[in-house]
Tab-separated table of C-alpha atoms (C1' of nucleotides) in Angstrom:
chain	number	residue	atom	x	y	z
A	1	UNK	CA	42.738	-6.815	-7.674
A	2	UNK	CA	41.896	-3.442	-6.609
A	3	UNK	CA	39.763	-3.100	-10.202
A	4	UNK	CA	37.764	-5.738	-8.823
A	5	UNK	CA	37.224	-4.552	-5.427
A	6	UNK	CA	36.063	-1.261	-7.359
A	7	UNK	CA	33.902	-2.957	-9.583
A	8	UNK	CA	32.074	-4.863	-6.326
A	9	UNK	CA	31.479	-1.594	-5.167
A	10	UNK	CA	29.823	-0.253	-8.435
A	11	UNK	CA	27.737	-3.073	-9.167
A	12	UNK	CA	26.298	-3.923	-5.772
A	13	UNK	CA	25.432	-0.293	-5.942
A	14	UNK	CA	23.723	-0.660	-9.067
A	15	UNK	CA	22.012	-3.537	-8.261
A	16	UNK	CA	20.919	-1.858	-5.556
A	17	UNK	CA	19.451	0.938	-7.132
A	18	UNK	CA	17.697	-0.947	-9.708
A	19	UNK	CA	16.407	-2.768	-6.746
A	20	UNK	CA	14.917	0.405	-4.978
A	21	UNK	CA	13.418	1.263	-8.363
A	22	UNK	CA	11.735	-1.522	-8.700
A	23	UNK	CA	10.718	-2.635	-4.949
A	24	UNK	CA	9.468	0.650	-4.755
A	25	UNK	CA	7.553	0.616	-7.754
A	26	UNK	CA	6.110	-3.170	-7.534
A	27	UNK	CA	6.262	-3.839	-4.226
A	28	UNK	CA	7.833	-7.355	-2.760
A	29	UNK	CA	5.335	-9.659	-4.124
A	30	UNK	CA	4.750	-7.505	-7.576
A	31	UNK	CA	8.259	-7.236	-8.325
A	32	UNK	CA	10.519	-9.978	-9.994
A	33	UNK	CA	14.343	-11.021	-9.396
A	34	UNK	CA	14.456	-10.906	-13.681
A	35	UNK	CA	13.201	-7.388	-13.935
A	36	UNK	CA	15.515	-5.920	-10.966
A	37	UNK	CA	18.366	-7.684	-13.096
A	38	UNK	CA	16.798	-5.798	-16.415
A	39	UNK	CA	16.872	-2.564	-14.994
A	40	UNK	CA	20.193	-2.853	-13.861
A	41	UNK	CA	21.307	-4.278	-16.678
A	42	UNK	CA	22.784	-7.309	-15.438
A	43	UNK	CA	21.644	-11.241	-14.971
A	44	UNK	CA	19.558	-12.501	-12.168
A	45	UNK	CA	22.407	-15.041	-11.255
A	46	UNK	CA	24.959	-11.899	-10.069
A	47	UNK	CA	21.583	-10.686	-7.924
A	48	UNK	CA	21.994	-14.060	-6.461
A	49	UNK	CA	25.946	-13.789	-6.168
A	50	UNK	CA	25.699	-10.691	-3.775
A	51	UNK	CA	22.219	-10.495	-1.661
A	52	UNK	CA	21.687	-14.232	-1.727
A	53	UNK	CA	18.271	-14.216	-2.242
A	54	UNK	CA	15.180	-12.097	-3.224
A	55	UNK	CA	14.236	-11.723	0.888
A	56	UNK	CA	18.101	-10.575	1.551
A	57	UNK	CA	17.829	-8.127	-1.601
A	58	UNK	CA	14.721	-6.870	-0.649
A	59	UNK	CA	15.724	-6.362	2.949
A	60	UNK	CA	18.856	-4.323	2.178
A	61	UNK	CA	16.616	-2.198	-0.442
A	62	UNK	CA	14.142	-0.980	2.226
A	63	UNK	CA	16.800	-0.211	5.091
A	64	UNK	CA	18.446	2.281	2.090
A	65	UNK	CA	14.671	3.478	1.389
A	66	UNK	CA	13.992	3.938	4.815
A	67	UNK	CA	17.713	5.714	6.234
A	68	UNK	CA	17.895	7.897	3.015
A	69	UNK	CA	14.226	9.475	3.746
A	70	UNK	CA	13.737	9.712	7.084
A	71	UNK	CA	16.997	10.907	9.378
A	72	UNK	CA	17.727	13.260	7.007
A	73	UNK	CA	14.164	15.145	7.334
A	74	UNK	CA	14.427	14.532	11.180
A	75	UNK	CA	17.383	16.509	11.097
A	76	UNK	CA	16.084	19.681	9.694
A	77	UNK	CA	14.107	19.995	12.670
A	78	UNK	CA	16.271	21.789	15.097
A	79	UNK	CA	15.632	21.236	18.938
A	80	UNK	CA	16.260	25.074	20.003
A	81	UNK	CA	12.977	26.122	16.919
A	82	UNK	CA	9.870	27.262	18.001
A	83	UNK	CA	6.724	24.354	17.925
A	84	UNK	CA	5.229	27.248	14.980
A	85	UNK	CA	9.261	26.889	13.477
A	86	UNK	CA	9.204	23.173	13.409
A	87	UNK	CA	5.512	22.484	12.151
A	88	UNK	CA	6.509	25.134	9.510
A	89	UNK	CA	9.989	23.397	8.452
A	90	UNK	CA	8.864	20.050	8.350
A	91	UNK	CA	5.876	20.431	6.392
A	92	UNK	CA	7.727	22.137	4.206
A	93	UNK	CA	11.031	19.863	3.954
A	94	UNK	CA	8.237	17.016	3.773
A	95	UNK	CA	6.175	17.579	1.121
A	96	UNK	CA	9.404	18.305	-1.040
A	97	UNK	CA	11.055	15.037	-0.061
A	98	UNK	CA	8.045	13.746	-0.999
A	99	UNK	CA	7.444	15.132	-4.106
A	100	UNK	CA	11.146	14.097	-5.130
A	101	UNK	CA	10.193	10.120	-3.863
A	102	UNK	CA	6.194	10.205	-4.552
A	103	UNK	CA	6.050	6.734	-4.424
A	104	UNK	CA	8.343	5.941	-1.165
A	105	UNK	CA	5.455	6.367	1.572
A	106	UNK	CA	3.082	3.524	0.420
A	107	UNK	CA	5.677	1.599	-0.736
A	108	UNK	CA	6.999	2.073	2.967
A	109	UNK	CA	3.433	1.766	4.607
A	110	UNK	CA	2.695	-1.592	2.374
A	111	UNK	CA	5.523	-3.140	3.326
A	112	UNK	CA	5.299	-2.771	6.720
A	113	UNK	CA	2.068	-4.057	6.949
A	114	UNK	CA	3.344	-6.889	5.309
A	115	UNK	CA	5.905	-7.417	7.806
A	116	UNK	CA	5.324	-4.886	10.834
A	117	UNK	CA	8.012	-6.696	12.888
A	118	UNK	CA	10.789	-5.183	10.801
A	119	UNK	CA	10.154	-1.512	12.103
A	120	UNK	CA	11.153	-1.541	16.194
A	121	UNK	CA	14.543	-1.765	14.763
A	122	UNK	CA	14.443	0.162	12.034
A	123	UNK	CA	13.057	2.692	14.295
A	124	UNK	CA	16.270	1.828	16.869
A	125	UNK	CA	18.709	2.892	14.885
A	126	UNK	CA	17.182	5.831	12.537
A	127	UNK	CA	17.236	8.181	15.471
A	128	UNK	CA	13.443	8.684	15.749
A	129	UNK	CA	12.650	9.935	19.249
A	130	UNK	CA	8.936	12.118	19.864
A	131	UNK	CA	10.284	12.810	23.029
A	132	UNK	CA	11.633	16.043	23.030
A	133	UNK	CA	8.791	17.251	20.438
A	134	UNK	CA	5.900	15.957	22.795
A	135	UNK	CA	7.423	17.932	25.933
A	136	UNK	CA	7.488	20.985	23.893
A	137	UNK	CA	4.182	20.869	22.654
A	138	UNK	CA	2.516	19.669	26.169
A	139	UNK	CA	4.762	22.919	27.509
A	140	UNK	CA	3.277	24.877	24.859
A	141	UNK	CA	-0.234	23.446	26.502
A	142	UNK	CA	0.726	24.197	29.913
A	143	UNK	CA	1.858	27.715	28.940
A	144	UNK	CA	-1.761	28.385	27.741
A	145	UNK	CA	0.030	29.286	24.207
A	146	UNK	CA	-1.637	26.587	22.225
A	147	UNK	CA	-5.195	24.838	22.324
A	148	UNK	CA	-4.649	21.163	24.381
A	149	UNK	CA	-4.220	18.445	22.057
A	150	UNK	CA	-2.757	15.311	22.857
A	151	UNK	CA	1.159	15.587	21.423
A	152	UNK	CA	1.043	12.014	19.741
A	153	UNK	CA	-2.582	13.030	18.038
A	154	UNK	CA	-0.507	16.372	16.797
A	155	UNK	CA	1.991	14.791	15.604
A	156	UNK	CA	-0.239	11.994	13.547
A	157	UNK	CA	-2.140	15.090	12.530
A	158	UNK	CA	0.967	16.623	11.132
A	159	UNK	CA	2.056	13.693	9.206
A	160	UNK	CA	-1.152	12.881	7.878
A	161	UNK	CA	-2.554	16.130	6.113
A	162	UNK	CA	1.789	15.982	4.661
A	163	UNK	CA	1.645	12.538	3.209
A	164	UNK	CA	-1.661	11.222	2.361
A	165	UNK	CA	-1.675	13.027	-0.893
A	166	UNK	CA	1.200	11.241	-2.610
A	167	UNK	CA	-0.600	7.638	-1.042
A	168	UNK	CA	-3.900	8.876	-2.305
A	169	UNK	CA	-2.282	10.097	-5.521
A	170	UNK	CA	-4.551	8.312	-8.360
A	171	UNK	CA	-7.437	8.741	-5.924
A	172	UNK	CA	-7.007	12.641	-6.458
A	173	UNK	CA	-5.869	13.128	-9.780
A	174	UNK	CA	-8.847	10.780	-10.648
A	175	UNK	CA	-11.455	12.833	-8.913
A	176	UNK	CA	-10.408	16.813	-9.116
A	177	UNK	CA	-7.870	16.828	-12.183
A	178	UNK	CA	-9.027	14.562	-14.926
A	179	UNK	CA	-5.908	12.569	-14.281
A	180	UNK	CA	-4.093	15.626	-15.004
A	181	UNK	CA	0.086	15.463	-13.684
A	182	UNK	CA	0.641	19.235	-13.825
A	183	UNK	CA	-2.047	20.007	-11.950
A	184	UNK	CA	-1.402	17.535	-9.194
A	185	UNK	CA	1.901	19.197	-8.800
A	186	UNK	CA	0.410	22.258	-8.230
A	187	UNK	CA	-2.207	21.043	-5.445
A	188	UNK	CA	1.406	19.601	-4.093
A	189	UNK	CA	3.261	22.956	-4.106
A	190	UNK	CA	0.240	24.435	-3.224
A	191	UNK	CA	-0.294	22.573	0.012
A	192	UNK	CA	3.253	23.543	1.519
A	193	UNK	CA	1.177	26.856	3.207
A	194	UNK	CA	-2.495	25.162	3.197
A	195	UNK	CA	-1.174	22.445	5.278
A	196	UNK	CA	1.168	24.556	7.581
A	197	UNK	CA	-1.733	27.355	7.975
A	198	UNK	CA	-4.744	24.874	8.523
A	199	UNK	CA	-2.011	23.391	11.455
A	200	UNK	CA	-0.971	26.844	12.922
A	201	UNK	CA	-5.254	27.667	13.127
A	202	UNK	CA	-6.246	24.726	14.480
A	203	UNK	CA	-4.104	24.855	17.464
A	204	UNK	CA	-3.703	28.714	17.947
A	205	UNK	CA	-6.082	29.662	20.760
A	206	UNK	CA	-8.606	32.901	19.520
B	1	UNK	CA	-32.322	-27.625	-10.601
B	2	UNK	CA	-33.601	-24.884	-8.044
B	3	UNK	CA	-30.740	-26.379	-5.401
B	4	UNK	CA	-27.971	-26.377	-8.231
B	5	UNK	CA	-28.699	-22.642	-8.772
B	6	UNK	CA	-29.106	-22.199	-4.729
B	7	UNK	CA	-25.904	-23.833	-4.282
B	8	UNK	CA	-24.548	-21.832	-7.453
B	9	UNK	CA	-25.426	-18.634	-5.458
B	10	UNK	CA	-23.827	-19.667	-2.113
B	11	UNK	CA	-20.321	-21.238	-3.780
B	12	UNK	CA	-20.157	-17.737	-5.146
B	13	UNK	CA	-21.124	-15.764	-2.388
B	14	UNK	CA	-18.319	-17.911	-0.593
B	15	UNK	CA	-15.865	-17.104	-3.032
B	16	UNK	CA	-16.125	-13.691	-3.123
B	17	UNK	CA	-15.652	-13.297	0.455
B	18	UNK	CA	-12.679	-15.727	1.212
B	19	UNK	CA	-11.565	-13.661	-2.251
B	20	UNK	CA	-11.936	-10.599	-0.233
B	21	UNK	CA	-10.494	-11.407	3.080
B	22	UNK	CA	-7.123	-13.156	1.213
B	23	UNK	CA	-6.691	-10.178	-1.449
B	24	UNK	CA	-7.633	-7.652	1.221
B	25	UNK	CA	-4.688	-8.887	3.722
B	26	UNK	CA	-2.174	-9.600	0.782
B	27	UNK	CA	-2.610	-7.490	-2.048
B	28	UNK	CA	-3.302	-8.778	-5.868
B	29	UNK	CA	0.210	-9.847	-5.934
B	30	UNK	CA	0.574	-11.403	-2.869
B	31	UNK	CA	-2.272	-13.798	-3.058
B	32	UNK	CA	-2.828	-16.650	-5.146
B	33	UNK	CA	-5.923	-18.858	-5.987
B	34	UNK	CA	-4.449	-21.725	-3.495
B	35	UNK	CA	-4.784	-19.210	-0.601
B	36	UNK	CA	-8.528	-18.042	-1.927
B	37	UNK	CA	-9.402	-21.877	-2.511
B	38	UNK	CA	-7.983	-22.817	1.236
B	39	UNK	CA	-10.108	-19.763	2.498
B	40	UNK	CA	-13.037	-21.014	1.217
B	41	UNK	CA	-12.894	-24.081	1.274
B	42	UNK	CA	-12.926	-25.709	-2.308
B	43	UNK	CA	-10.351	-26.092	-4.650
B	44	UNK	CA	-8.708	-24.186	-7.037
B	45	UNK	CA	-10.629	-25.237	-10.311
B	46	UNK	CA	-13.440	-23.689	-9.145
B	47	UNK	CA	-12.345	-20.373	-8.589
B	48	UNK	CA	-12.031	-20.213	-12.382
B	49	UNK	CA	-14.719	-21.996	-13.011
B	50	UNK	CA	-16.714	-19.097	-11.550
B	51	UNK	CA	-14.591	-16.159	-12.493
B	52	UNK	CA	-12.343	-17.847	-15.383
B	53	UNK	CA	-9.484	-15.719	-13.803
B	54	UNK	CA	-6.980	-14.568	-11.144
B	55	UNK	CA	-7.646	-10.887	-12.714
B	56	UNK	CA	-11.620	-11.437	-13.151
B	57	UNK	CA	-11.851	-12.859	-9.665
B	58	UNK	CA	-10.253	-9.951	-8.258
B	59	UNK	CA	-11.871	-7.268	-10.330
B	60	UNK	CA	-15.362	-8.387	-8.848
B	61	UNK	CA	-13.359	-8.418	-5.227
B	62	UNK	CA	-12.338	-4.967	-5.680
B	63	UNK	CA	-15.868	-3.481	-6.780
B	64	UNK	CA	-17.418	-5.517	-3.725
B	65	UNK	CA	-14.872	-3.793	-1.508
B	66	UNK	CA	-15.154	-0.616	-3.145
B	67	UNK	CA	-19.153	-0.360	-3.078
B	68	UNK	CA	-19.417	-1.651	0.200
B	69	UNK	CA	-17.625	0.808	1.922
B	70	UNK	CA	-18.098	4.525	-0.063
B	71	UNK	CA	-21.659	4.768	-0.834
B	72	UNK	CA	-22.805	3.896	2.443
B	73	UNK	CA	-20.400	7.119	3.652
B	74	UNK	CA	-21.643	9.416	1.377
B	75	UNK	CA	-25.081	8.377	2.282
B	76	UNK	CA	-24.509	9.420	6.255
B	77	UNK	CA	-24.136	12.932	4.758
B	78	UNK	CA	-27.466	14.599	4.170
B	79	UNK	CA	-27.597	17.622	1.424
B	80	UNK	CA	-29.622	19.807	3.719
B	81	UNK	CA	-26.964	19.140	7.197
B	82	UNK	CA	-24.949	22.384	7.682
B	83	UNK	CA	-20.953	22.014	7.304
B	84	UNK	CA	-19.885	21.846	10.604
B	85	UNK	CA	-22.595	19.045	10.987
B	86	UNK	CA	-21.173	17.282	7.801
B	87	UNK	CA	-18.038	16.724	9.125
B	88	UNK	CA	-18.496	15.915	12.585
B	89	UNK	CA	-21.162	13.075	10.924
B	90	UNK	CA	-18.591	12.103	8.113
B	91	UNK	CA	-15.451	12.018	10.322
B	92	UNK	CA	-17.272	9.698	13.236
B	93	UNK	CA	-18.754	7.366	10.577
B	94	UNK	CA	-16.072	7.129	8.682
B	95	UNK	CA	-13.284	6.207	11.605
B	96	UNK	CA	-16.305	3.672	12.888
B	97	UNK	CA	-15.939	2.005	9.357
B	98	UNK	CA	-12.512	1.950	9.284
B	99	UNK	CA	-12.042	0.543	12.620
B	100	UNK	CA	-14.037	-2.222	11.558
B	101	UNK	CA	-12.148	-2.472	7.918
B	102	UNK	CA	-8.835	-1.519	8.965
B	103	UNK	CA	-7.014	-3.500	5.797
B	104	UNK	CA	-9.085	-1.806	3.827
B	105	UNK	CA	-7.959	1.528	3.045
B	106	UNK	CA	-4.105	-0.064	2.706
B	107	UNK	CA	-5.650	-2.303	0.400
B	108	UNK	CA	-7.425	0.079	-1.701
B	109	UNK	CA	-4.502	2.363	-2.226
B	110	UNK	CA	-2.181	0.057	-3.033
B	111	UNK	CA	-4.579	-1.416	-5.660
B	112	UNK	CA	-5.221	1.869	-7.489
B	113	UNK	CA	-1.430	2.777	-7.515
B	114	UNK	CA	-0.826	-0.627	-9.568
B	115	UNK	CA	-3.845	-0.097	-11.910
B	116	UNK	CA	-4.899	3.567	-11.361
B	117	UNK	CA	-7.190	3.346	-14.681
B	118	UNK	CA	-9.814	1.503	-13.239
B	119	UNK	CA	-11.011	4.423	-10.631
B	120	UNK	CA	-12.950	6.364	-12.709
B	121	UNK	CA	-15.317	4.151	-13.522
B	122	UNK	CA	-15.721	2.794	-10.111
B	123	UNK	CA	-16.378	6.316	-9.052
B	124	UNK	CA	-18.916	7.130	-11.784
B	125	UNK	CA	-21.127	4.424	-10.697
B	126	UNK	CA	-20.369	5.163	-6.977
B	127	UNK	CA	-22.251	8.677	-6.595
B	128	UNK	CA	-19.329	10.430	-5.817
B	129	UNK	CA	-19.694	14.046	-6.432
B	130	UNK	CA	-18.021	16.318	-4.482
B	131	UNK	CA	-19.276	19.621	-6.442
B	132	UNK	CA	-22.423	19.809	-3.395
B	133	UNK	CA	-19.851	19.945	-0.803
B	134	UNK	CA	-17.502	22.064	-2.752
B	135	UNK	CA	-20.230	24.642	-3.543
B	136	UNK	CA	-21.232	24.827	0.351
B	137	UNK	CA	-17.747	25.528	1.409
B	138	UNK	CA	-17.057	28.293	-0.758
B	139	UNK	CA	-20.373	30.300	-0.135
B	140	UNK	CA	-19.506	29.727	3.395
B	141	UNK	CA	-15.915	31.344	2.999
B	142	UNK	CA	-18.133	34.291	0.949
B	143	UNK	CA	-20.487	34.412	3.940
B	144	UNK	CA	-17.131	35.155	6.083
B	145	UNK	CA	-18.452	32.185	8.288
B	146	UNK	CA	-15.021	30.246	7.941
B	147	UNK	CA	-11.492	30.921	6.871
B	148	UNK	CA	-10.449	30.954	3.226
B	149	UNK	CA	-9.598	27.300	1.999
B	150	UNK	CA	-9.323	25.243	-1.011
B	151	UNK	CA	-12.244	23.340	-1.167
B	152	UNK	CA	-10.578	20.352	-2.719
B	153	UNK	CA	-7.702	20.803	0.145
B	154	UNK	CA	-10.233	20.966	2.792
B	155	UNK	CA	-11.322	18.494	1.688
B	156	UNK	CA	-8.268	16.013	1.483
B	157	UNK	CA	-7.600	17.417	4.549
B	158	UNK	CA	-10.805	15.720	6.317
B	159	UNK	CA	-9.643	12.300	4.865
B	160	UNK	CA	-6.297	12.441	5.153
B	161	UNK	CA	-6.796	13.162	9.333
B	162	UNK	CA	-9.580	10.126	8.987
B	163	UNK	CA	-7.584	7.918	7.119
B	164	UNK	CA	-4.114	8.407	7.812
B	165	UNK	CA	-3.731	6.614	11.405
B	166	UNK	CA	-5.212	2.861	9.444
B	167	UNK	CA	-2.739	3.082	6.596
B	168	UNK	CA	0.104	3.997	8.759
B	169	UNK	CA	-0.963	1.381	11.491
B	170	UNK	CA	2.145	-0.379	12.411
B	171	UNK	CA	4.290	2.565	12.624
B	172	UNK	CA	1.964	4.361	14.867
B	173	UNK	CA	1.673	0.985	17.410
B	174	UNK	CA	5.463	0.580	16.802
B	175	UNK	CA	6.178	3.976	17.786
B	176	UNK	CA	3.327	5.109	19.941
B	177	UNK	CA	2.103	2.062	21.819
B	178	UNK	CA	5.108	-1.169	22.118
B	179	UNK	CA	2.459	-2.929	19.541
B	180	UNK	CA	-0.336	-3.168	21.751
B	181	UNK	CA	-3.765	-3.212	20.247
B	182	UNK	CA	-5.652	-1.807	22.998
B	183	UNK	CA	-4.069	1.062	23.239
B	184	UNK	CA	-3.678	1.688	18.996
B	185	UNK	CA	-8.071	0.948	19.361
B	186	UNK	CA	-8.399	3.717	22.145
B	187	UNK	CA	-6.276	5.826	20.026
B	188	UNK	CA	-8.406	5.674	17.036
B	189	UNK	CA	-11.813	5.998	19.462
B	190	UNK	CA	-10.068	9.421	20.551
B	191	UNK	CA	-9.370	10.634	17.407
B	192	UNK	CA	-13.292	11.050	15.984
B	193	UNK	CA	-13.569	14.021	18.596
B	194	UNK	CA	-9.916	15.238	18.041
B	195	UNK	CA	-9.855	15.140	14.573
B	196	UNK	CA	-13.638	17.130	14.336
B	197	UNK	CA	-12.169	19.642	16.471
B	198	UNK	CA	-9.043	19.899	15.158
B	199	UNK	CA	-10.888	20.472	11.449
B	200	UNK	CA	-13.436	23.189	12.995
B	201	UNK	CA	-10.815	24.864	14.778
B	202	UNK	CA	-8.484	25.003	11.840
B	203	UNK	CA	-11.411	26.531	9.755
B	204	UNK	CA	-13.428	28.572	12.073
B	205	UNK	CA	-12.830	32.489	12.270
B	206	UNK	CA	-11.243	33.857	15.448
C	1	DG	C1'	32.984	-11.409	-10.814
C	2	DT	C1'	30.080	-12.532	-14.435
C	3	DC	C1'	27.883	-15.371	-17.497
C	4	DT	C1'	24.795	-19.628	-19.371
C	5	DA	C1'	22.370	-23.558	-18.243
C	6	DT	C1'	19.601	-26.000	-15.201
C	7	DA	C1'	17.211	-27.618	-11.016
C	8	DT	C1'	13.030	-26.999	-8.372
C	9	DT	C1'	9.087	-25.237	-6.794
C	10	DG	C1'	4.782	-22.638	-7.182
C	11	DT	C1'	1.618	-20.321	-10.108
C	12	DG	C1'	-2.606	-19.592	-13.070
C	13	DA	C1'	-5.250	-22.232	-15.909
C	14	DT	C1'	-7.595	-26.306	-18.308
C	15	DA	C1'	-9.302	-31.255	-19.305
C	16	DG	C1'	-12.013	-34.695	-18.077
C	17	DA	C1'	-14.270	-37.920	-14.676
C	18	DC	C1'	-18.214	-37.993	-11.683
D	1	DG	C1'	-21.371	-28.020	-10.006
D	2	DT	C1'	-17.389	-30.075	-8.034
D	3	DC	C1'	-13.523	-32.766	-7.948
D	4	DT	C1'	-8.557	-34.850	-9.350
D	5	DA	C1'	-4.917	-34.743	-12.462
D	6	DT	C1'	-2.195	-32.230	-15.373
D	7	DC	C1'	-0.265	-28.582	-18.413
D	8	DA	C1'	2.568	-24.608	-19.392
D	9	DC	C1'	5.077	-21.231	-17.576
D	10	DA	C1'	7.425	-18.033	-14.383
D	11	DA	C1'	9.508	-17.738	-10.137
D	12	DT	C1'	13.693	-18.217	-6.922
D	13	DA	C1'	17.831	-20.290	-6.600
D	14	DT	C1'	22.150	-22.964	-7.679
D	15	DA	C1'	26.084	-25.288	-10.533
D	16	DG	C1'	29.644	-24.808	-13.264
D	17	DA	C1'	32.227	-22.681	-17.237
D	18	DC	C1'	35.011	-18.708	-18.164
DNA sequence: GTCTATATTGTGATAGAC
DNA sequence: GTCTATCACAATATAGAC
């Protein structure tokens, strides 16, 4: 009895790992109940058995995706840092979770465009709040510290120049490195300090 | 005979651009010939009469999208403009395009992450060559006119700023703006001066 | 809980009439 | 060139044996 209950818990963890794998790879629409059941090494009948169906699966996979990426990197930002601290640390923190799950953000971004009525609630419950981070920065404004720029256009700013590299991935192997992965890698490493620097400048008054 | 071969021109004209409005919002994988056929208005035998296939029919969608939007953006950039001039032109043109293809870039970047082999042929024939603008940045950092930075990273960094706030749509009206359009449009209209100043500053010298 | 077998629908693709 | 009818297959999903 209790071997059972232990052996629900391991496979609907596998299946749901195989899952991510493959969600995140394919997509919804690209990606198949038979080869989810492949790569975990099971039958698509026991999919069936504990998610129901291909929507439910799906659903469950990209609250996991979602949870395991983005609390986690909210939470190395520390409310009592510096705005120079914070844009610093997350950049940082970001492009490494990023390089470790290269495939996450458009897998993320797709999906939500598929279904954008998913993320208020999503949102809800991961702990995602600009607030504190937009009084700072408009404080920063006010203190005549930093150049005025509208906190929500920062923050945008901030994400973009961190993420659009791993969504533009085949774009910019394809045009600077001959398709080249080690080289890629190093633009990604190397874009930890670009990215924080070209930040820090463009909102540093003279 | 001359109307069959008018009529030939205008069934595929028609197909092409139902093809591109269906694949476009759903992706390769989401979209199927019943959708493209409903969209323009035939039926599905037809389709592959013209393009024999799902894969040929989107391959010709794909270069049409493709062509139609970067060439006419590397055209608003003039050899002979000076850099500061090059972006402010590229960044406003290119935001104005993308407000009026917003799919598109989503689209794109989704399609070359399932089939990343076909870019560099696309961008062979497309007159991409960023070596110009390369060269003109780094005799500019050798001038001392701007800061030290990557070329290639600089310029990432212009698209990724440009691009970013389309791909990443519904989290930014989710987050930002309750979901309301109006406010996500005036957004975008804002950022084509932020984002120019927000490159310049992050480039200029003190 | 896990499997095999099967039902059912939707897909890309083709044949053949007009 | 355009249509209807149909094929072959892959998809999600379920039934039933173990």
């Amino acid at each position: 009895m209790i071997k059972m209950l232990e052996e629900k818990q391991n496979t609907e963890k596998t299946i749901l790992e195989a899952a991510k794998e493959v969600f995140v790879e394919y997509g919804f629409d690209g990606a198949s109940m038979q080869k989810i059941a492949d790569r975990a090494g099971i039958n698509k009948a026991l999919l069936h058995y504990y998610f129901r169906s291909k929507e439910k699966l799906f659903e469950a996979t990209f609250r996991e995706v979602f949870y395991s990426m983005v609390p986690p990197l909210i939470n190395t930002v520390k409310e009592e840092m510096s705005l120079e601290e914070k844009i610093t640390i997350f950049v940082e923190k970001y492009i490494d979770t990023l390089r470790d799950n290269p495939l996450v953000p458009l897998f993320i971004l797709h999906e939500l465009n598929r279904n954008p009525e998913n993320l208020p609630e999503l949102v809800k419950e991961s702990g995602i709040d600009p607030a504190i981070f937009f009084s700072q920065i408009n404080s920063e404004i006010e203190s005549g510290n930093i150049r005025p720029v509208p906190p929500h256009h920062l923050m945008i700013n901030i994400l973009a120049l961190s993420v659009f590299p791993f969504v533009a991935k085949p774009i910019i192997k394809g045009l600077f490195f001959n398709r080249d992965n080690d080289e890629f890698n190093k633009f990604i490493e190397e874009r930890k300090e670009i990215v924080t620097t070209f930040i820090l400048n463009a909102i540093k008054k003279p």
